[in-house]
Amino acid sequence: MVYDPERERRNDAVYAEHKQALARGEKRVLRTTATGELHSYAGEEIGFTPGAGQVQVSTWWGMGIVTAVLWAGFAFSWVLLLAPVREGGQPFWGALFLTVLAGLLGWYTFRLARDEYRAAKLRKERGAPKPGTSGRLPT
């Protein structure tokens, strides 16, 4: 990374504004943007932050796709659970684990997608830049 004194001045100004907002009692989050600059976000402008790893979902619609796949697994697990009953047997109780897992993960990812959608809408209305993919501040 190349040292840029102008960027450092902008980051220092954002940091000072952030501290003043916190002193006024505002709920703010200091994060890097997608371009690497600092920005003080209101709490509701931050959706979710992808973890540090391989392929990551970073948009609300991407998380919506993950949610749809999990809910499809939830529906399929009910078919697995109840298919033996149609033939007069006992439910396949082993599928209950898949039902619970897919249902809980589907609900969790739905909430992440919903929160990111709302945050993206607020950022667009307020003209705030998109947060970076890491919650870490520059060193």
Coordinates of N, CA, C and O in Angstrom, one line a residue:
M1 N 0.8 -1.2 0.0 CA 0.0 0.0 0.0 C 0.9 1.2 0.0 O 1.8 1.3 0.8
V2 N 0.6 2.2 -0.9 CA 1.3 3.4 -1.0 C 0.8 4.4 0.0 O -0.4 4.6 0.1
Y3 N 1.7 5.2 0.6 CA 1.3 6.2 1.6 C 0.7 7.4 0.8 O 1.4 7.9 -0.1
D4 N -0.5 7.8 1.1 CA -1.1 8.9 0.5 C -1.5 10.0 1.5 O -2.4 9.7 2.3
P5 N -0.7 11.0 1.6 CA -1.0 12.0 2.7 C -2.4 12.7 2.6 O -3.0 13.0 3.6
E6 N -2.9 12.8 1.4 CA -4.2 13.4 1.2 C -5.3 12.5 1.8 O -6.2 12.9 2.4
R7 N -5.2 11.2 1.5 CA -6.1 10.2 2.0 C -6.0 10.2 3.6 O -7.1 10.1 4.2
E8 N -4.8 10.3 4.1 CA -4.7 10.3 5.5 C -5.4 11.5 6.1 O -6.0 11.4 7.2
R9 N -5.3 12.7 5.5 CA -6.0 13.9 6.0 C -7.5 13.7 6.0 O -8.2 14.0 6.9
R10 N -8.0 13.1 4.9 CA -9.5 12.8 4.8 C -9.9 11.8 5.9 O -10.9 12.0 6.5
N11 N -9.1 10.8 6.1 CA -9.4 9.8 7.1 C -9.4 10.4 8.5 O -10.2 10.1 9.3
D12 N -8.4 11.3 8.7 CA -8.3 11.9 10.0 C -9.6 12.8 10.3 O -10.1 12.9 11.4
A13 N -10.0 13.5 9.2 CA -11.2 14.3 9.3 C -12.5 13.5 9.6 O -13.3 13.8 10.5
V14 N -12.6 12.3 8.9 CA -13.7 11.4 9.2 C -13.7 10.9 10.6 O -14.7 10.8 11.3
Y15 N -12.5 10.5 11.1 CA -12.3 10.0 12.4 C -12.7 11.1 13.5 O -13.4 10.8 14.4
A16 N -12.3 12.3 13.2 CA -12.7 13.4 14.1 C -14.2 13.6 14.2 O -14.8 13.8 15.2
E17 N -14.9 13.6 13.0 CA -16.3 13.7 12.9 C -17.0 12.5 13.6 O -18.0 12.7 14.3
H18 N -16.4 11.3 13.5 CA -17.0 10.1 14.1 C -16.9 10.3 15.6 O -17.9 10.0 16.3
K19 N -15.8 10.8 16.1 CA -15.7 10.9 17.6 C -16.7 12.0 18.1 O -17.3 11.8 19.2
Q20 N -16.9 13.1 17.3 CA -17.9 14.1 17.7 C -19.3 13.5 17.7 O -20.1 13.8 18.6
A21 N -19.6 12.7 16.7 CA -20.9 12.1 16.7 C -21.2 11.2 17.8 O -22.2 11.1 18.4
L22 N -20.1 10.4 18.2 CA -20.2 9.5 19.4 C -20.4 10.3 20.7 O -21.2 10.0 21.5
A23 N -19.7 11.5 20.8 CA -19.9 12.3 21.9 C -21.3 12.9 22.0 O -21.8 13.1 23.1
R24 N -21.9 13.1 20.9 CA -23.3 13.6 20.9 C -24.3 12.5 21.2 O -25.5 12.7 21.3
G25 N -23.9 11.3 21.3 CA -24.7 10.2 21.6 C -25.3 9.4 20.5 O -26.1 8.5 20.6
E26 N -24.8 9.7 19.3 CA -25.2 9.0 18.1 C -24.6 7.6 18.0 O -23.5 7.4 18.5
K27 N -25.3 6.7 17.5 CA -24.8 5.3 17.3 C -24.1 5.3 15.9 O -24.8 5.3 14.9
R28 N -22.8 5.2 15.9 CA -22.0 5.2 14.7 C -21.1 4.1 14.6 O -20.7 3.6 15.7
V29 N -20.7 3.7 13.4 CA -19.7 2.6 13.2 C -18.7 3.1 12.2 O -19.0 3.6 11.1
L30 N -17.4 3.1 12.6 CA -16.3 3.5 11.8 C -15.8 2.3 11.0 O -15.4 1.4 11.5
R31 N -15.9 2.4 9.6 CA -15.6 1.3 8.8 C -14.9 1.8 7.5 O -15.0 3.0 7.2
T32 N -14.1 1.0 6.9 CA -13.6 1.3 5.6 C -14.6 1.1 4.5 O -15.5 0.2 4.6
T33 N -14.6 1.9 3.5 CA -15.5 1.8 2.3 C -14.9 0.8 1.3 O -13.8 0.3 1.5
A34 N -15.7 0.5 0.3 CA -15.2 -0.4 -0.8 C -14.0 0.2 -1.4 O -13.2 -0.6 -2.0
T35 N -13.8 1.5 -1.4 CA -12.6 2.1 -2.0 C -11.4 2.2 -1.0 O -10.3 2.6 -1.4
G36 N -11.6 1.8 0.2 CA -10.5 1.8 1.2 C -10.5 3.0 2.1 O -9.6 3.1 3.0
E37 N -11.4 4.0 1.9 CA -11.4 5.2 2.8 C -12.2 4.9 4.0 O -13.1 4.1 4.0
L38 N -12.0 5.7 5.0 CA -12.8 5.6 6.2 C -14.2 6.3 6.0 O -14.2 7.3 5.3
H39 N -15.2 5.8 6.7 CA -16.5 6.5 6.7 C -17.2 6.1 8.0 O -17.1 5.0 8.5
S40 N -17.9 7.1 8.5 CA -18.6 6.9 9.8 C -20.1 6.6 9.4 O -20.8 7.5 8.9
Y41 N -20.5 5.3 9.6 CA -21.8 4.9 9.2 C -22.8 5.0 10.4 O -22.3 4.6 11.5
A42 N -24.0 5.3 10.1 CA -25.0 5.1 11.2 C -25.2 3.6 11.3 O -25.0 2.9 10.3
G43 N -25.6 3.2 12.5 CA -25.8 1.7 12.7 C -26.7 1.0 11.7 O -26.4 -0.1 11.3
E44 N -27.8 1.7 11.3 CA -28.7 1.0 10.4 C -28.2 1.0 8.9 O -28.8 0.4 8.0
E45 N -27.1 1.7 8.6 CA -26.5 1.7 7.3 C -25.6 0.5 7.0 O -25.1 0.3 5.9
I46 N -25.3 -0.2 8.1 CA -24.4 -1.4 8.0 C -25.3 -2.6 7.9 O -26.1 -2.9 8.8
G47 N -25.2 -3.4 6.9 CA -26.0 -4.6 6.8 C -25.3 -5.8 7.4 O -25.3 -5.9 8.6
F48 N -24.6 -6.6 6.6 CA -23.8 -7.6 7.2 C -22.4 -7.5 6.5 O -22.3 -7.0 5.4
T49 N -21.4 -8.1 7.2 CA -20.1 -8.1 6.7 C -19.7 -9.5 6.4 O -19.7 -10.3 7.3
P50 N -19.3 -9.8 5.2 CA -18.8 -11.1 4.9 C -17.5 -11.4 5.7 O -16.7 -10.5 6.0
G51 N -17.4 -12.7 6.1 CA -16.2 -13.1 6.8 C -14.9 -13.1 6.0 O -15.0 -13.0 4.8
A52 N -13.8 -13.2 6.6 CA -12.5 -13.3 5.9 C -12.3 -14.8 5.5 O -12.1 -15.6 6.4
G53 N -12.5 -15.1 4.2 CA -12.3 -16.4 3.8 C -12.4 -16.5 2.3 O -12.0 -15.6 1.6
Q54 N -12.9 -17.6 1.8 CA -12.9 -17.8 0.3 C -14.1 -17.1 -0.3 O -14.3 -15.9 0.0
V55 N -14.9 -17.7 -1.0 CA -16.1 -17.1 -1.7 C -17.0 -16.6 -0.7 O -17.4 -17.3 0.3
Q56 N -17.5 -15.4 -0.8 CA -18.4 -14.8 0.1 C -19.6 -14.1 -0.5 O -19.5 -13.6 -1.6
V57 N -20.7 -14.1 0.2 CA -21.9 -13.4 -0.3 C -21.8 -12.0 0.3 O -21.6 -11.9 1.5
S58 N -21.9 -11.0 -0.5 CA -21.8 -9.6 0.0 C -23.0 -8.7 -0.4 O -22.9 -7.6 -0.1
T59 N -24.0 -9.3 -1.0 CA -25.2 -8.5 -1.4 C -26.4 -9.1 -0.8 O -26.5 -10.3 -0.5
W60 N -27.5 -8.3 -0.8 CA -28.7 -8.8 -0.2 C -29.4 -9.9 -1.1 O -29.9 -10.8 -0.7
W61 N -29.2 -9.7 -2.4 CA -29.8 -10.6 -3.4 C -29.0 -12.0 -3.4 O -29.6 -13.0 -3.6
G62 N -27.7 -11.9 -3.2 CA -26.9 -13.1 -3.1 C -27.3 -13.9 -1.8 O -27.4 -15.1 -1.9
M63 N -27.5 -13.2 -0.7 CA -28.0 -13.9 0.5 C -29.4 -14.4 0.3 O -29.8 -15.4 0.9
G64 N -30.2 -13.7 -0.5 CA -31.5 -14.2 -0.8 C -31.5 -15.5 -1.6 O -32.4 -16.4 -1.3
I65 N -30.5 -15.7 -2.4 CA -30.4 -16.9 -3.2 C -30.0 -18.1 -2.2 O -30.5 -19.2 -2.2
V66 N -29.1 -17.7 -1.3 CA -28.7 -18.7 -0.2 C -30.0 -19.1 0.6 O -30.2 -20.3 0.9
T67 N -30.8 -18.1 0.9 CA -32.0 -18.4 1.7 C -32.9 -19.3 0.9 O -33.5 -20.2 1.5
A68 N -33.1 -19.0 -0.4 CA -34.0 -19.8 -1.2 C -33.5 -21.3 -1.3 O -34.3 -22.2 -1.2
V69 N -32.2 -21.5 -1.4 CA -31.7 -22.8 -1.4 C -31.9 -23.5 -0.1 O -32.3 -24.7 0.0
L70 N -31.7 -22.8 1.0 CA -31.9 -23.4 2.4 C -33.4 -23.7 2.6 O -33.8 -24.8 3.1
W71 N -34.3 -22.9 2.1 CA -35.7 -23.1 2.3 C -36.2 -24.3 1.4 O -37.1 -25.0 1.7
A72 N -35.6 -24.4 0.2 CA -35.8 -25.6 -0.6 C -35.4 -26.9 0.1 O -36.1 -27.9 0.1
G73 N -34.2 -26.8 0.8 CA -33.8 -27.9 1.6 C -34.7 -28.2 2.7 O -35.0 -29.4 3.1
F74 N -35.3 -27.2 3.3 CA -36.3 -27.3 4.4 C -37.5 -28.1 3.9 O -38.0 -29.0 4.5
A75 N -38.0 -27.6 2.7 CA -39.2 -28.3 2.1 C -38.9 -29.7 1.8 O -39.7 -30.7 2.0
F76 N -37.7 -30.0 1.2 CA -37.3 -31.3 0.8 C -37.2 -32.2 2.0 O -37.5 -33.4 2.0
S77 N -36.7 -31.7 3.1 CA -36.5 -32.5 4.3 C -37.9 -32.9 4.9 O -38.0 -34.0 5.5
W78 N -38.9 -32.1 4.7 CA -40.3 -32.5 5.1 C -40.8 -33.7 4.2 O -41.4 -34.6 4.7
V79 N -40.4 -33.7 3.0 CA -40.8 -34.8 2.1 C -40.1 -36.1 2.6 O -40.7 -37.1 2.7
L80 N -38.8 -35.9 2.9 CA -38.0 -37.1 3.4 C -38.6 -37.6 4.7 O -38.7 -38.8 5.0
L81 N -39.0 -36.6 5.6 CA -39.5 -37.0 6.9 C -40.8 -37.7 6.8 O -41.0 -38.7 7.5
L82 N -41.7 -37.3 5.9 CA -43.0 -37.8 5.9 C -43.3 -38.9 4.8 O -44.4 -39.5 4.7
A83 N -42.3 -39.1 3.9 CA -42.5 -40.0 2.8 C -42.9 -41.5 3.3 O -43.8 -42.1 2.7
P84 N -42.2 -42.0 4.3 CA -42.6 -43.3 4.7 C -44.0 -43.4 5.3 O -44.6 -44.5 5.3
V85 N -44.6 -42.3 5.8 CA -45.9 -42.3 6.4 C -46.9 -42.6 5.3 O -47.9 -43.3 5.6
R86 N -46.7 -42.2 4.1 CA -47.6 -42.4 3.0 C -47.8 -43.9 2.7 O -48.8 -44.3 2.3
E87 N -46.7 -44.6 2.9 CA -46.7 -46.1 2.7 C -47.1 -46.8 4.0 O -46.9 -48.1 4.0
G88 N -47.5 -46.1 5.0 CA -47.9 -46.8 6.2 C -46.8 -47.0 7.2 O -47.1 -47.7 8.3
G89 N -45.7 -46.5 7.0 CA -44.5 -46.7 8.0 C -44.4 -45.5 8.9 O -45.3 -44.6 9.0
Q90 N -43.4 -45.6 9.7 CA -43.0 -44.5 10.6 C -42.3 -43.4 9.9 O -41.6 -43.6 8.9
P91 N -42.4 -42.1 10.4 CA -41.7 -41.0 9.8 C -40.2 -41.3 9.8 O -39.7 -42.0 10.8
F92 N -39.4 -40.8 8.9 CA -38.0 -41.0 8.9 C -37.4 -39.9 9.8 O -37.1 -38.8 9.3
W93 N -37.2 -40.2 11.0 CA -36.8 -39.3 12.0 C -35.4 -38.7 11.8 O -35.1 -37.6 12.3
G94 N -34.6 -39.4 11.1 CA -33.3 -38.9 10.8 C -33.3 -37.6 10.0 O -32.4 -36.8 10.0
A95 N -34.4 -37.4 9.2 CA -34.5 -36.2 8.4 C -34.9 -35.0 9.3 O -34.8 -33.8 8.8
L96 N -35.3 -35.2 10.5 CA -35.7 -34.1 11.4 C -34.5 -33.2 11.6 O -34.7 -31.9 11.7
F97 N -33.3 -33.7 11.7 CA -32.1 -32.9 11.9 C -31.9 -31.9 10.7 O -31.7 -30.7 10.9
L98 N -32.1 -32.4 9.5 CA -32.0 -31.6 8.3 C -33.1 -30.5 8.3 O -32.9 -29.4 7.9
T99 N -34.3 -30.9 8.7 CA -35.4 -30.0 8.8 C -35.1 -28.8 9.7 O -35.3 -27.6 9.4
V100 N -34.6 -29.1 10.9 CA -34.3 -28.1 11.9 C -33.2 -27.2 11.4 O -33.2 -26.0 11.4
L101 N -32.1 -27.8 10.9 CA -30.9 -27.1 10.4 C -31.3 -26.2 9.3 O -30.9 -25.0 9.3
A102 N -32.0 -26.7 8.3 CA -32.3 -25.9 7.1 C -33.3 -24.8 7.5 O -33.2 -23.6 7.0
G103 N -34.2 -25.1 8.4 CA -35.2 -24.0 8.8 C -34.5 -22.9 9.6 O -34.7 -21.7 9.3
L104 N -33.6 -23.2 10.5 CA -32.9 -22.2 11.3 C -31.9 -21.4 10.4 O -31.9 -20.2 10.5
L105 N -31.2 -22.1 9.6 CA -30.2 -21.4 8.7 C -31.0 -20.5 7.7 O -30.5 -19.4 7.4
G106 N -32.1 -21.0 7.2 CA -32.9 -20.3 6.2 C -33.4 -19.0 6.9 O -33.4 -17.9 6.3
W107 N -33.9 -19.1 8.1 CA -34.4 -17.9 8.8 C -33.3 -16.9 9.1 O -33.5 -15.7 8.9
Y108 N -32.1 -17.4 9.5 CA -31.0 -16.6 9.8 C -30.5 -15.8 8.5 O -30.3 -14.6 8.5
T109 N -30.4 -16.5 7.4 CA -29.9 -15.9 6.1 C -31.0 -14.9 5.6 O -30.7 -13.9 5.0
F110 N -32.3 -15.2 5.8 CA -33.3 -14.3 5.4 C -33.2 -13.0 6.2 O -33.3 -11.9 5.6
R111 N -32.9 -13.1 7.5 CA -32.8 -11.8 8.3 C -31.6 -11.1 7.8 O -31.6 -9.8 7.8
L112 N -30.5 -11.8 7.5 CA -29.3 -11.1 7.0 C -29.6 -10.4 5.6 O -29.2 -9.2 5.4
A113 N -30.3 -11.0 4.7 CA -30.7 -10.5 3.4 C -31.6 -9.2 3.6 O -31.4 -8.2 3.0
R114 N -32.5 -9.4 4.5 CA -33.5 -8.3 4.8 C -32.7 -7.1 5.4 O -32.9 -5.9 4.9
D115 N -31.8 -7.3 6.3 CA -31.1 -6.2 6.9 C -30.2 -5.5 5.9 O -30.0 -4.3 5.9
E116 N -29.5 -6.3 5.1 CA -28.7 -5.7 4.0 C -29.5 -4.9 3.0 O -29.0 -3.9 2.6
Y117 N -30.6 -5.4 2.6 CA -31.5 -4.7 1.7 C -31.9 -3.3 2.3 O -31.8 -2.3 1.6
R118 N -32.3 -3.3 3.5 CA -32.6 -2.1 4.2 C -31.4 -1.1 4.3 O -31.6 0.1 4.1
A119 N -30.3 -1.7 4.7 CA -29.1 -0.9 4.8 C -28.7 -0.3 3.4 O -28.3 0.9 3.3
A120 N -28.7 -1.1 2.4 CA -28.3 -0.6 1.0 C -29.3 0.5 0.6 O -28.9 1.5 0.0
K121 N -30.6 0.4 0.9 CA -31.5 1.4 0.5 C -31.2 2.7 1.3 O -31.3 3.8 0.7
L122 N -30.9 2.6 2.6 CA -30.6 3.8 3.4 C -29.3 4.4 2.9 O -29.2 5.7 2.8
R123 N -28.3 3.6 2.6 CA -27.0 4.2 2.1 C -27.3 4.9 0.8 O -26.7 6.0 0.5
K124 N -28.1 4.4 -0.1 CA -28.4 5.0 -1.4 C -29.2 6.4 -1.2 O -28.8 7.4 -1.8
E125 N -30.1 6.4 -0.2 CA -30.9 7.6 0.1 C -30.0 8.7 0.7 O -30.2 9.9 0.3
R126 N -29.1 8.3 1.5 CA -28.2 9.2 2.2 C -26.9 9.5 1.5 O -26.1 10.3 1.9
G127 N -26.6 8.8 0.4 CA -25.4 9.0 -0.4 C -24.2 8.5 0.3 O -23.1 8.9 0.0
A128 N -24.3 7.5 1.2 CA -23.2 6.9 1.9 C -22.6 5.9 0.9 O -23.3 5.2 0.2
P129 N -21.2 5.8 1.0 CA -20.6 4.8 0.1 C -20.8 3.3 0.6 O -21.1 3.1 1.8
K130 N -20.6 2.4 -0.2 CA -20.7 1.0 0.1 C -19.6 0.6 1.1 O -18.4 0.9 0.8
P131 N -19.9 -0.1 2.2 CA -18.8 -0.5 3.1 C -17.9 -1.6 2.4 O -18.4 -2.3 1.5
G132 N -16.7 -1.6 2.9 CA -15.8 -2.6 2.4 C -16.2 -4.0 2.9 O -17.1 -4.2 3.7
T133 N -15.6 -5.0 2.3 CA -15.9 -6.4 2.6 C -15.3 -6.9 3.9 O -15.5 -8.0 4.3
S134 N -14.5 -6.1 4.6 CA -13.9 -6.5 5.8 C -14.3 -5.4 6.9 O -14.4 -4.2 6.6
G135 N -14.5 -5.9 8.1 CA -14.8 -5.0 9.2 C -13.6 -4.4 9.8 O -13.7 -3.6 10.7
R136 N -12.4 -4.8 9.3 CA -11.2 -4.2 9.8 C -10.9 -2.8 9.4 O -11.1 -2.5 8.2
L137 N -10.3 -2.0 10.3 CA -9.9 -0.7 9.9 C -8.5 -0.8 9.4 O -7.7 -1.7 9.8
P138 N -8.1 0.2 8.6 CA -6.7 0.2 8.0 C -5.7 0.4 9.1 O -6.0 1.2 10.1
T139 N -4.6 -0.1 9.0 CA -3.5 0.1 10.0 C -2.5 1.1 9.6 O -2.3 1.4 8.4

